[in-house]
PDB file of C-alpha atoms in Angstrom:
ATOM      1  CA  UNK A   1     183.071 141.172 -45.856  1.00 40.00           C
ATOM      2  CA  UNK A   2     181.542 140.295 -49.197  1.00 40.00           C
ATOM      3  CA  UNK A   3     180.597 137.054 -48.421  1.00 41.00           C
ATOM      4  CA  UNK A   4     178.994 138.035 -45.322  1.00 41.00           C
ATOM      5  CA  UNK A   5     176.586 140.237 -47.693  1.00 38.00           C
ATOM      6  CA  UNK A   6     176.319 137.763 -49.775  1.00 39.00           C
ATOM      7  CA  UNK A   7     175.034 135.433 -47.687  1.00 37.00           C
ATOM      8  CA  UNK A   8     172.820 137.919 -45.984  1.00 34.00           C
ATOM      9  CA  UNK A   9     171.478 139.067 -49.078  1.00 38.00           C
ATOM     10  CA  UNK A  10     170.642 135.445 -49.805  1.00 35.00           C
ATOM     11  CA  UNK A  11     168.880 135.071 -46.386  1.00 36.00           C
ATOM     12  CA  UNK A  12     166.571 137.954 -47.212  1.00 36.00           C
ATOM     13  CA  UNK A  13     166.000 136.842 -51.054  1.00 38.00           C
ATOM     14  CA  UNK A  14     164.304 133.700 -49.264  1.00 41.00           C
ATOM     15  CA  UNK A  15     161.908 135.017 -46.598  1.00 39.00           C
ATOM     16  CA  UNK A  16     158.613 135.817 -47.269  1.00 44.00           C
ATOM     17  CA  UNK A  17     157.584 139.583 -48.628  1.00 40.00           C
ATOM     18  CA  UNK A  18     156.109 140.401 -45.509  1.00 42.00           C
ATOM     19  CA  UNK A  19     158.967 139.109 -43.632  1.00 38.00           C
ATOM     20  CA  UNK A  20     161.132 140.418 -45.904  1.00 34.00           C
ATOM     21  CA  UNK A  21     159.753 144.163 -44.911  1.00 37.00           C
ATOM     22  CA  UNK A  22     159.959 143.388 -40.999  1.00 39.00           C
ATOM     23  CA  UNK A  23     163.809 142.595 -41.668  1.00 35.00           C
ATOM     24  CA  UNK A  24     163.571 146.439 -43.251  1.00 34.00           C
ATOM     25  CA  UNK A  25     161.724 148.192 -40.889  1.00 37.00           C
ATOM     26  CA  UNK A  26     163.882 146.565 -37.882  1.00 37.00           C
ATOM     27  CA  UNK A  27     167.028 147.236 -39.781  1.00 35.00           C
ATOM     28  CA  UNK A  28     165.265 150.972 -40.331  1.00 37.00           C
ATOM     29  CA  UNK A  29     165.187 151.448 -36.544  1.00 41.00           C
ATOM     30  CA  UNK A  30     168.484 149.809 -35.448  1.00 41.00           C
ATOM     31  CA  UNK A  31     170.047 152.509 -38.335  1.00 36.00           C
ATOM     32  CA  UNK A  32     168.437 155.169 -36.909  1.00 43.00           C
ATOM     33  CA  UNK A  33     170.417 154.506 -33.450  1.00 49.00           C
ATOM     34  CA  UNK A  34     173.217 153.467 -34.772  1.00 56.00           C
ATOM     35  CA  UNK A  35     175.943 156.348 -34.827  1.00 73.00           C
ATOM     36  CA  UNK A  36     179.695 156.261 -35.192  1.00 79.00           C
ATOM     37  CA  UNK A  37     181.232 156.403 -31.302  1.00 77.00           C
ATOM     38  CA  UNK A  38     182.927 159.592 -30.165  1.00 88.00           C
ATOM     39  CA  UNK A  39     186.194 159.380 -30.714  1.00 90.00           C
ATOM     40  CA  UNK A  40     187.522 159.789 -26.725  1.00 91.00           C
ATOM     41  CA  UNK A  41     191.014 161.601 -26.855  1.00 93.00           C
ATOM     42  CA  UNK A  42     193.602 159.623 -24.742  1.00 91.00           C
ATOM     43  CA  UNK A  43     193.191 158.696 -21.244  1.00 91.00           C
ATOM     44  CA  UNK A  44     195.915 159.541 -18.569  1.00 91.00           C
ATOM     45  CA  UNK A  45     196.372 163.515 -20.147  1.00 91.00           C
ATOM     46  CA  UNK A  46     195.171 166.662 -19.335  1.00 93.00           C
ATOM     47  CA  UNK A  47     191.995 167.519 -21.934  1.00 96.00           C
ATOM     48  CA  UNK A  48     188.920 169.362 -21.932  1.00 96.00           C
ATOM     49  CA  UNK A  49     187.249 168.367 -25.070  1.00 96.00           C
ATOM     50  CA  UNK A  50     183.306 168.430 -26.044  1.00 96.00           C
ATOM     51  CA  UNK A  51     181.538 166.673 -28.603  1.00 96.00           C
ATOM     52  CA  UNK A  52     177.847 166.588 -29.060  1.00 96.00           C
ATOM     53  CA  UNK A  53     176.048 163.552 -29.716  1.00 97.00           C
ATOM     54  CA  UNK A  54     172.452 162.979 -30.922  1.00 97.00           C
ATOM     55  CA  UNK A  55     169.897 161.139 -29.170  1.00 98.00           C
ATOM     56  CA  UNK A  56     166.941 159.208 -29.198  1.00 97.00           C
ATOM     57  CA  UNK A  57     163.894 161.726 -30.210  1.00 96.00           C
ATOM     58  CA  UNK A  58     161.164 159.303 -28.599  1.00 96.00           C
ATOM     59  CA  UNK A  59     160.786 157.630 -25.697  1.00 97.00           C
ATOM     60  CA  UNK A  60     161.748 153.673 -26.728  1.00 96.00           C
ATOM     61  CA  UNK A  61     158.641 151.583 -24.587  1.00 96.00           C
ATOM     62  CA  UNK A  62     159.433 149.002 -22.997  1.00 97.00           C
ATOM     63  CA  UNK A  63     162.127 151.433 -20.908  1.00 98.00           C
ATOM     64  CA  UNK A  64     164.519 151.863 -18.084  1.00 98.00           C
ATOM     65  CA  UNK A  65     165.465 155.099 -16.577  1.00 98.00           C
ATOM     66  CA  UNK A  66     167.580 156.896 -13.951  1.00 97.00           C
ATOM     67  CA  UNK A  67     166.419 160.250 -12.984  1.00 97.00           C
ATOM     68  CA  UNK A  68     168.878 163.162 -11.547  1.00 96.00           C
ATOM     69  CA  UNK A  69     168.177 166.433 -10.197  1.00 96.00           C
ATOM     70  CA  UNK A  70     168.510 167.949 -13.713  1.00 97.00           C
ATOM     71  CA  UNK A  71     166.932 165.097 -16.098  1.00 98.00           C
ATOM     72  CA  UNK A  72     166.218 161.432 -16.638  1.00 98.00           C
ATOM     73  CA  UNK A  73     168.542 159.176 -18.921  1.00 98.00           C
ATOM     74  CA  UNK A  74     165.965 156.718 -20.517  1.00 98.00           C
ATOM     75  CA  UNK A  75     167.410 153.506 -22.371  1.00 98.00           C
ATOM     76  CA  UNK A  76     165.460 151.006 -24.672  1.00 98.00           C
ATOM     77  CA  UNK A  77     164.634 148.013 -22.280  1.00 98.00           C
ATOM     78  CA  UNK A  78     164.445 145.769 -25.131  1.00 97.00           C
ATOM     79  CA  UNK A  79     167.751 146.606 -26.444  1.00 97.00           C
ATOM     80  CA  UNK A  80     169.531 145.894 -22.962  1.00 97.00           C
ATOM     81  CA  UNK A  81     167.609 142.539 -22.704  1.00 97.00           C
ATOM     82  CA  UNK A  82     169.450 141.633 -26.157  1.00 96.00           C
ATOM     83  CA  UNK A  83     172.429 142.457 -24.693  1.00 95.00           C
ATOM     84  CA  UNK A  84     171.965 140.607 -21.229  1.00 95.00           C
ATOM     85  CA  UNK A  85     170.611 137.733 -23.558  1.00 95.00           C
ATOM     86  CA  UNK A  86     173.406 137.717 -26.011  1.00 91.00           C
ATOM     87  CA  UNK A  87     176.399 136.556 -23.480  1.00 90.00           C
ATOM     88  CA  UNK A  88     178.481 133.765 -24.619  1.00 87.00           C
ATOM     89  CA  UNK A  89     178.312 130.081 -23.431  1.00 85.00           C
ATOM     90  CA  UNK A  90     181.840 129.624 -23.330  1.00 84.00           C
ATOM     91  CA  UNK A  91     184.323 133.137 -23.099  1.00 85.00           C
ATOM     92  CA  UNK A  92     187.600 131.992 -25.225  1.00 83.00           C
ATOM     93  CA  UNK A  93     188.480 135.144 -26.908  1.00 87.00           C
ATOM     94  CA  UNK A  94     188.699 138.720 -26.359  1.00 87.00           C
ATOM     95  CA  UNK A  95     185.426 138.945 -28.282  1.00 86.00           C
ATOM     96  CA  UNK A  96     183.520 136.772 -26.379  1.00 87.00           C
ATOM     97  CA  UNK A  97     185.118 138.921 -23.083  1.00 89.00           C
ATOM     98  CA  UNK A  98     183.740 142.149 -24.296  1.00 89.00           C
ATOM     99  CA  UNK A  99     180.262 140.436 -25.198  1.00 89.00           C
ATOM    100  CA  UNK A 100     179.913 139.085 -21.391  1.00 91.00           C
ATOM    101  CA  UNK A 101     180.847 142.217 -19.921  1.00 92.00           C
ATOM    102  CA  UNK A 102     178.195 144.046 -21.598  1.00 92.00           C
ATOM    103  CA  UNK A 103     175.576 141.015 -21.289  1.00 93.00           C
ATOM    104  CA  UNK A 104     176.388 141.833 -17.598  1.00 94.00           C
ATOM    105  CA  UNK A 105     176.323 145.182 -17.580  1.00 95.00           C
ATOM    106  CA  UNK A 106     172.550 145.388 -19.143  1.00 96.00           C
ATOM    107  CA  UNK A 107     171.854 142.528 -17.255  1.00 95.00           C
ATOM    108  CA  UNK A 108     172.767 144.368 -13.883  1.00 95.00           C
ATOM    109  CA  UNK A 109     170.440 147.441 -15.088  1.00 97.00           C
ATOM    110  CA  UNK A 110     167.472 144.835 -15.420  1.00 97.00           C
ATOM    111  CA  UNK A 111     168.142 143.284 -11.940  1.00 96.00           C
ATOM    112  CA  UNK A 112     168.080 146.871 -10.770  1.00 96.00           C
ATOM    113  CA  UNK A 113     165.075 148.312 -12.120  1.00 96.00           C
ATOM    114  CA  UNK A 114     162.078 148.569  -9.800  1.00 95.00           C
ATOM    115  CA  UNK A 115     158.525 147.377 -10.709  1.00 93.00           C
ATOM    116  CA  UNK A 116     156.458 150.772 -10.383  1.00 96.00           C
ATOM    117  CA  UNK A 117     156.621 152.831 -13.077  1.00 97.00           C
ATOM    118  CA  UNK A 118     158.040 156.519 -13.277  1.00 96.00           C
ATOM    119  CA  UNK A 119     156.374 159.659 -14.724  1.00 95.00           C
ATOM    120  CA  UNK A 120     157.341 158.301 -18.360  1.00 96.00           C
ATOM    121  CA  UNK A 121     155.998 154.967 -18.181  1.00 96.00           C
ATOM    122  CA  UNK A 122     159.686 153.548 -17.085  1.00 97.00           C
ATOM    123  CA  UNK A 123     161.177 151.084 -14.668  1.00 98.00           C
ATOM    124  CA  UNK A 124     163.251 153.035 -12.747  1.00 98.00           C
ATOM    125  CA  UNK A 125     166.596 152.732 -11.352  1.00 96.00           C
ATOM    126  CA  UNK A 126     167.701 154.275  -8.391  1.00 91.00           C
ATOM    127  CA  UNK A 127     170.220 157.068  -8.785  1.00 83.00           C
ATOM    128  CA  UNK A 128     172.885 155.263  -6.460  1.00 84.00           C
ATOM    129  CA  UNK A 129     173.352 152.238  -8.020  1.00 87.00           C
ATOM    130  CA  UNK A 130     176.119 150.372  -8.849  1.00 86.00           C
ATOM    131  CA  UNK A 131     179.388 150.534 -10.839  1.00 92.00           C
ATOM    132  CA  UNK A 132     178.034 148.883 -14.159  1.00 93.00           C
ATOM    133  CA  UNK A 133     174.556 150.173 -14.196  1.00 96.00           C
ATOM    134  CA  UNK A 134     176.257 153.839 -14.453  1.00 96.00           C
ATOM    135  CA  UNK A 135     178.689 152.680 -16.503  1.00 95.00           C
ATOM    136  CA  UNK A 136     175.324 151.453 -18.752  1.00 97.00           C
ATOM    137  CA  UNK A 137     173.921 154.561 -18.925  1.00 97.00           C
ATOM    138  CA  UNK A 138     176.810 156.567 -19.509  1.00 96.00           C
ATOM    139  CA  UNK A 139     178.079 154.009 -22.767  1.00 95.00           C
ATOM    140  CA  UNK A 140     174.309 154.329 -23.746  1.00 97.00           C
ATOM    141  CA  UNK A 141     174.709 158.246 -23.281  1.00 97.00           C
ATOM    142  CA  UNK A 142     177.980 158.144 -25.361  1.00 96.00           C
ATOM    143  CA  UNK A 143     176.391 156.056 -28.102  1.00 95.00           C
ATOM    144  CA  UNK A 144     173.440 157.649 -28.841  1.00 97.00           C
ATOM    145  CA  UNK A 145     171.314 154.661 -27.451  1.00 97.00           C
ATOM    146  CA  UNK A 146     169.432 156.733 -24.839  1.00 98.00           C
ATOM    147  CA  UNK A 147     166.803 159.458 -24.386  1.00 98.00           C
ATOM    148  CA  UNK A 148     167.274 162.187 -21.758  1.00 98.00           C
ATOM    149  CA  UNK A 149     164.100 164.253 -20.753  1.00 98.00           C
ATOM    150  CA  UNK A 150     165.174 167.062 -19.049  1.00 98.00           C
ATOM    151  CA  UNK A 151     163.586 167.690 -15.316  1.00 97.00           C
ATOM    152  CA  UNK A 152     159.979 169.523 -15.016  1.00 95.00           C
ATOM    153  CA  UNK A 153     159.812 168.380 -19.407  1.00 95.00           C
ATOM    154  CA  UNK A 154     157.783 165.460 -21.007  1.00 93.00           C
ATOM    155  CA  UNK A 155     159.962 165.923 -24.832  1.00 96.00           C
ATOM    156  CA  UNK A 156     163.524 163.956 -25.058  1.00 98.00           C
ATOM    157  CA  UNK A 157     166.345 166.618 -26.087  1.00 98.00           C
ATOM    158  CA  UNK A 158     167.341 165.935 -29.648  1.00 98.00           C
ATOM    159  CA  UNK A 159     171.418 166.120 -28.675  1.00 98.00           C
ATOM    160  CA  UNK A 160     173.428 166.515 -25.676  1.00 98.00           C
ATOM    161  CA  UNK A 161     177.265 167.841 -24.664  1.00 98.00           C
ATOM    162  CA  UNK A 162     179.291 165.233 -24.227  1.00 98.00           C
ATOM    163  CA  UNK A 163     182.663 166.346 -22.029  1.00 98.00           C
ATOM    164  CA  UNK A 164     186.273 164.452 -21.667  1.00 97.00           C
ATOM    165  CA  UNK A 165     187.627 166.501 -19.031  1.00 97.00           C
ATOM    166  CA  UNK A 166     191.132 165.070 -17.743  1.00 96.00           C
ATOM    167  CA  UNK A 167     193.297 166.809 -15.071  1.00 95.00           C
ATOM    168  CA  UNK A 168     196.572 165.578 -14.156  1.00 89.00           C
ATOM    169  CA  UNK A 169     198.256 167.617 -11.905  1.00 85.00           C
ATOM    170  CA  UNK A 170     201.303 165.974 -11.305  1.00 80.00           C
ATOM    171  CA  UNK A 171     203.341 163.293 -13.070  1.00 78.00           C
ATOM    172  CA  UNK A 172     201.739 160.476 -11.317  1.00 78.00           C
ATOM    173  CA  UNK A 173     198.323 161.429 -10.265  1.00 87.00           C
ATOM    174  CA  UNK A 174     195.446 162.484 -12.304  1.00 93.00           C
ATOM    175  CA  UNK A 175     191.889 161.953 -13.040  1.00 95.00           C
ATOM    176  CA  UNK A 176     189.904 161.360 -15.905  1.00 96.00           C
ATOM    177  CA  UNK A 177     185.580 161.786 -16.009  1.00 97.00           C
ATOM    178  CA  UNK A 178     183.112 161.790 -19.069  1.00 97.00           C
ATOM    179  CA  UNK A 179     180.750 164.453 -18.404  1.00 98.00           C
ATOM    180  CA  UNK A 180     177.085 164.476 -20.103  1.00 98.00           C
ATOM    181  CA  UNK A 181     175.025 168.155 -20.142  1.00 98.00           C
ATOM    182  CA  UNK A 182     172.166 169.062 -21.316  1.00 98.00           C
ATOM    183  CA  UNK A 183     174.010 171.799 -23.470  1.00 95.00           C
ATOM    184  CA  UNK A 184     177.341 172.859 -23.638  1.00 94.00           C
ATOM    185  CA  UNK A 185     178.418 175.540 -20.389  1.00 93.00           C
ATOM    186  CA  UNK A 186     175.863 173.342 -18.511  1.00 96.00           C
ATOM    187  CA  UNK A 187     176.511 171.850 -15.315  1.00 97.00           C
ATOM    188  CA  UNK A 188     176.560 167.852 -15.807  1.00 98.00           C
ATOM    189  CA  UNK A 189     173.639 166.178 -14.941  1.00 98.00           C
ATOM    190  CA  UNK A 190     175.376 162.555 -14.905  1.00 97.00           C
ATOM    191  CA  UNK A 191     179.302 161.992 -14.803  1.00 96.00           C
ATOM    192  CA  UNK A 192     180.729 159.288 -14.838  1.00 95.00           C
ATOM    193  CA  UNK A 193     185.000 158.351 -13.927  1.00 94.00           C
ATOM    194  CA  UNK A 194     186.838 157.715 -16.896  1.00 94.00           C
ATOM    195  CA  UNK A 195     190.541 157.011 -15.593  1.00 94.00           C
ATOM    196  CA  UNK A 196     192.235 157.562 -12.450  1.00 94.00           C
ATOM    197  CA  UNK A 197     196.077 157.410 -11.797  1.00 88.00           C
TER     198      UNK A 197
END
Protein backbone atom coordinates (compact mmCIF):
# COMPACT_ATOMS: atom_id res chain seq x y z
CA UNK A 1 0.00 0.00 0.00
CA UNK A 2 2.75 2.46 0.79
CA UNK A 3 4.69 1.90 -2.03
CA UNK A 4 1.87 2.21 -4.29
CA UNK A 5 1.60 5.97 -2.84
CA UNK A 6 4.82 6.32 -3.07
CA UNK A 7 5.20 5.76 -6.38
CA UNK A 8 2.10 7.67 -7.24
CA UNK A 9 3.16 10.51 -5.37
CA UNK A 10 6.36 10.38 -7.39
CA UNK A 11 4.36 10.26 -10.70
CA UNK A 12 2.59 13.48 -9.80
CA UNK A 13 5.88 15.28 -8.31
CA UNK A 14 7.05 14.94 -12.11
CA UNK A 15 4.22 16.22 -14.33
CA UNK A 16 3.90 19.54 -15.22
CA UNK A 17 1.85 22.19 -12.80
CA UNK A 18 -0.85 22.34 -15.10
CA UNK A 19 -0.94 18.70 -15.47
CA UNK A 20 -0.38 18.28 -12.15
CA UNK A 21 -3.94 20.20 -11.40
CA UNK A 22 -5.86 18.08 -14.19
CA UNK A 23 -4.65 14.87 -12.15
CA UNK A 24 -6.58 16.98 -9.12
CA UNK A 25 -9.52 18.06 -10.61
CA UNK A 26 -10.12 14.42 -12.27
CA UNK A 27 -9.27 12.81 -9.01
CA UNK A 28 -11.85 15.72 -7.50
CA UNK A 29 -14.65 14.29 -9.66
CA UNK A 30 -13.96 10.51 -9.51
CA UNK A 31 -14.09 11.30 -5.33
CA UNK A 32 -17.11 12.88 -5.60
CA UNK A 33 -18.74 9.50 -7.09
CA UNK A 34 -16.97 7.39 -5.34
CA UNK A 35 -19.01 6.02 -2.22
CA UNK A 36 -18.54 2.99 -0.03
CA UNK A 37 -21.09 0.05 -1.58
CA UNK A 38 -24.18 -0.87 0.41
CA UNK A 39 -23.52 -3.45 2.38
CA UNK A 40 -26.34 -6.17 0.81
CA UNK A 41 -27.48 -8.49 3.78
CA UNK A 42 -27.21 -12.21 2.73
CA UNK A 43 -28.78 -13.68 -0.22
CA UNK A 44 -31.02 -16.87 0.03
CA UNK A 45 -33.02 -15.31 3.51
CA UNK A 46 -36.00 -13.66 4.12
CA UNK A 47 -35.12 -9.58 4.54
CA UNK A 48 -36.67 -6.40 3.93
CA UNK A 49 -33.97 -3.94 4.45
CA UNK A 50 -33.57 -0.18 2.99
CA UNK A 51 -30.65 1.87 2.66
CA UNK A 52 -30.46 5.15 0.93
CA UNK A 53 -27.80 5.99 -1.33
CA UNK A 54 -26.75 9.37 -2.82
CA UNK A 55 -26.59 10.18 -6.33
CA UNK A 56 -25.23 12.07 -8.98
CA UNK A 57 -26.64 15.88 -8.56
CA UNK A 58 -25.95 16.71 -12.40
CA UNK A 59 -26.56 15.24 -15.37
CA UNK A 60 -22.83 13.63 -16.43
CA UNK A 61 -22.75 14.65 -20.62
CA UNK A 62 -21.77 12.48 -22.65
CA UNK A 63 -24.85 10.07 -21.16
CA UNK A 64 -26.89 6.96 -21.41
CA UNK A 65 -30.29 6.53 -20.03
CA UNK A 66 -33.25 4.18 -19.54
CA UNK A 67 -36.49 5.80 -18.88
CA UNK A 68 -39.53 4.02 -16.83
CA UNK A 69 -42.93 5.06 -16.22
CA UNK A 70 -41.81 6.79 -12.97
CA UNK A 71 -38.16 8.25 -13.92
CA UNK A 72 -35.05 7.93 -16.03
CA UNK A 73 -31.75 6.25 -14.61
CA UNK A 74 -28.96 8.34 -16.37
CA UNK A 75 -25.25 6.91 -16.24
CA UNK A 76 -21.95 8.76 -17.24
CA UNK A 77 -21.24 7.47 -20.87
CA UNK A 78 -17.70 8.16 -20.44
CA UNK A 79 -17.34 6.20 -17.37
CA UNK A 80 -18.96 2.96 -19.01
CA UNK A 81 -16.65 3.41 -22.09
CA UNK A 82 -13.65 3.07 -19.44
CA UNK A 83 -15.09 0.18 -18.30
CA UNK A 84 -15.93 -1.51 -21.77
CA UNK A 85 -12.30 -0.27 -22.65
CA UNK A 86 -10.58 -1.57 -19.62
CA UNK A 87 -11.19 -5.56 -20.26
CA UNK A 88 -8.23 -7.70 -20.00
CA UNK A 89 -6.19 -9.24 -22.91
CA UNK A 90 -5.74 -12.41 -21.34
CA UNK A 91 -8.46 -13.49 -18.18
CA UNK A 92 -6.07 -15.69 -15.73
CA UNK A 93 -7.36 -14.70 -12.42
CA UNK A 94 -10.43 -13.99 -10.64
CA UNK A 95 -9.51 -10.33 -11.06
CA UNK A 96 -9.16 -10.23 -14.50
CA UNK A 97 -12.85 -12.33 -14.51
CA UNK A 98 -14.60 -9.62 -12.67
CA UNK A 99 -12.87 -6.84 -14.93
CA UNK A 100 -14.30 -8.63 -18.27
CA UNK A 101 -17.60 -9.06 -16.93
CA UNK A 102 -18.04 -5.52 -16.27
CA UNK A 103 -16.04 -4.40 -19.57
CA UNK A 104 -19.01 -6.43 -21.00
CA UNK A 105 -21.58 -5.33 -19.16
CA UNK A 106 -20.90 -1.40 -20.08
CA UNK A 107 -19.96 -2.54 -23.26
CA UNK A 108 -23.50 -4.19 -23.85
CA UNK A 109 -25.17 -0.73 -22.61
CA UNK A 110 -23.10 1.09 -25.46
CA UNK A 111 -24.13 -1.48 -28.16
CA UNK A 112 -27.62 -0.80 -26.92
CA UNK A 113 -27.99 2.78 -26.87
CA UNK A 114 -29.82 4.38 -29.79
CA UNK A 115 -28.48 7.39 -31.79
CA UNK A 116 -31.38 10.07 -31.19
CA UNK A 117 -31.21 11.75 -28.25
CA UNK A 118 -33.83 11.81 -25.29
CA UNK A 119 -35.37 14.84 -23.50
CA UNK A 120 -31.95 15.17 -21.46
CA UNK A 121 -29.58 15.17 -24.17
CA UNK A 122 -29.04 11.14 -23.68
CA UNK A 123 -28.64 8.05 -25.79
CA UNK A 124 -31.28 6.08 -24.79
CA UNK A 125 -31.79 2.56 -24.05
CA UNK A 126 -34.83 0.83 -24.45
CA UNK A 127 -36.59 -0.24 -21.28
CA UNK A 128 -36.59 -4.07 -22.33
CA UNK A 129 -33.26 -4.74 -22.80
CA UNK A 130 -31.17 -7.30 -21.85
CA UNK A 131 -29.87 -9.14 -18.75
CA UNK A 132 -26.53 -7.08 -18.32
CA UNK A 133 -27.65 -3.73 -19.43
CA UNK A 134 -30.21 -3.89 -16.30
CA UNK A 135 -27.89 -5.42 -14.36
CA UNK A 136 -25.66 -1.99 -15.43
CA UNK A 137 -27.98 0.25 -14.33
CA UNK A 138 -29.01 -1.29 -11.28
CA UNK A 139 -24.90 -1.76 -9.99
CA UNK A 140 -24.68 1.95 -11.21
CA UNK A 141 -27.96 2.65 -9.09
CA UNK A 142 -26.39 0.76 -6.08
CA UNK A 143 -23.10 2.63 -6.38
CA UNK A 144 -23.98 5.95 -6.60
CA UNK A 145 -22.69 6.19 -10.30
CA UNK A 146 -26.03 7.30 -11.78
CA UNK A 147 -28.53 10.18 -11.95
CA UNK A 148 -32.28 9.50 -11.81
CA UNK A 149 -34.65 12.40 -12.98
CA UNK A 150 -37.84 11.64 -11.90
CA UNK A 151 -40.80 11.56 -14.75
CA UNK A 152 -42.55 15.05 -15.84
CA UNK A 153 -38.86 16.73 -13.81
CA UNK A 154 -35.69 18.22 -15.53
CA UNK A 155 -33.48 18.19 -11.69
CA UNK A 156 -31.68 14.66 -10.75
CA UNK A 157 -32.92 13.57 -7.09
CA UNK A 158 -30.06 14.06 -4.70
CA UNK A 159 -30.64 10.26 -3.02
CA UNK A 160 -32.78 7.39 -3.61
CA UNK A 161 -34.28 4.13 -1.45
CA UNK A 162 -32.48 1.41 -2.11
CA UNK A 163 -34.59 -2.04 -1.06
CA UNK A 164 -33.21 -5.84 -0.42
CA UNK A 165 -36.41 -7.48 -0.20
CA UNK A 166 -35.99 -11.45 0.06
CA UNK A 167 -38.94 -13.88 0.52
CA UNK A 168 -38.45 -17.43 1.00
CA UNK A 169 -41.38 -19.18 1.64
CA UNK A 170 -40.37 -22.53 1.97
CA UNK A 171 -37.09 -24.33 2.66
CA UNK A 172 -36.14 -24.64 -0.89
CA UNK A 173 -37.70 -21.91 -2.84
CA UNK A 174 -37.33 -18.26 -2.51
CA UNK A 175 -36.61 -15.11 -4.25
CA UNK A 176 -34.40 -12.38 -3.84
CA UNK A 177 -34.85 -8.56 -5.85
CA UNK A 178 -33.00 -5.15 -5.24
CA UNK A 179 -35.56 -2.60 -5.43
CA UNK A 180 -34.65 1.24 -6.31
CA UNK A 181 -37.53 4.15 -5.32
CA UNK A 182 -37.59 7.36 -5.60
CA UNK A 183 -38.22 7.61 -1.72
CA UNK A 184 -38.77 5.21 0.77
CA UNK A 185 -42.86 3.74 0.81
CA UNK A 186 -42.50 4.38 -2.98
CA UNK A 187 -43.39 1.97 -5.48
CA UNK A 188 -40.02 0.88 -7.40
CA UNK A 189 -39.43 2.44 -10.45
CA UNK A 190 -36.61 -0.19 -11.58
CA UNK A 191 -36.07 -3.72 -9.86
CA UNK A 192 -33.92 -5.77 -10.59
CA UNK A 193 -33.60 -10.06 -9.41
CA UNK A 194 -31.11 -10.52 -6.91
CA UNK A 195 -31.25 -14.43 -6.14
CA UNK A 196 -33.62 -17.05 -6.90
CA UNK A 197 -33.75 -20.62 -5.34
Amino acid sequence: MHRASHSYATTIHRLPVRRVCGVVLILAAGSALAQAPLKRPPAGVAVDQSASRSLMVRLPQPCVSLATPAATIVLPRRELQAEADARPKRIETVAGQEAALLANRAKAVLDAAGSTPDALGCAPVAASANGDVRTTFGDYLERGRAAVVPAGQTAPLRAITVRYYGVQPGPMMGRGEIQFLLKAGDAPFFTLSWWVS
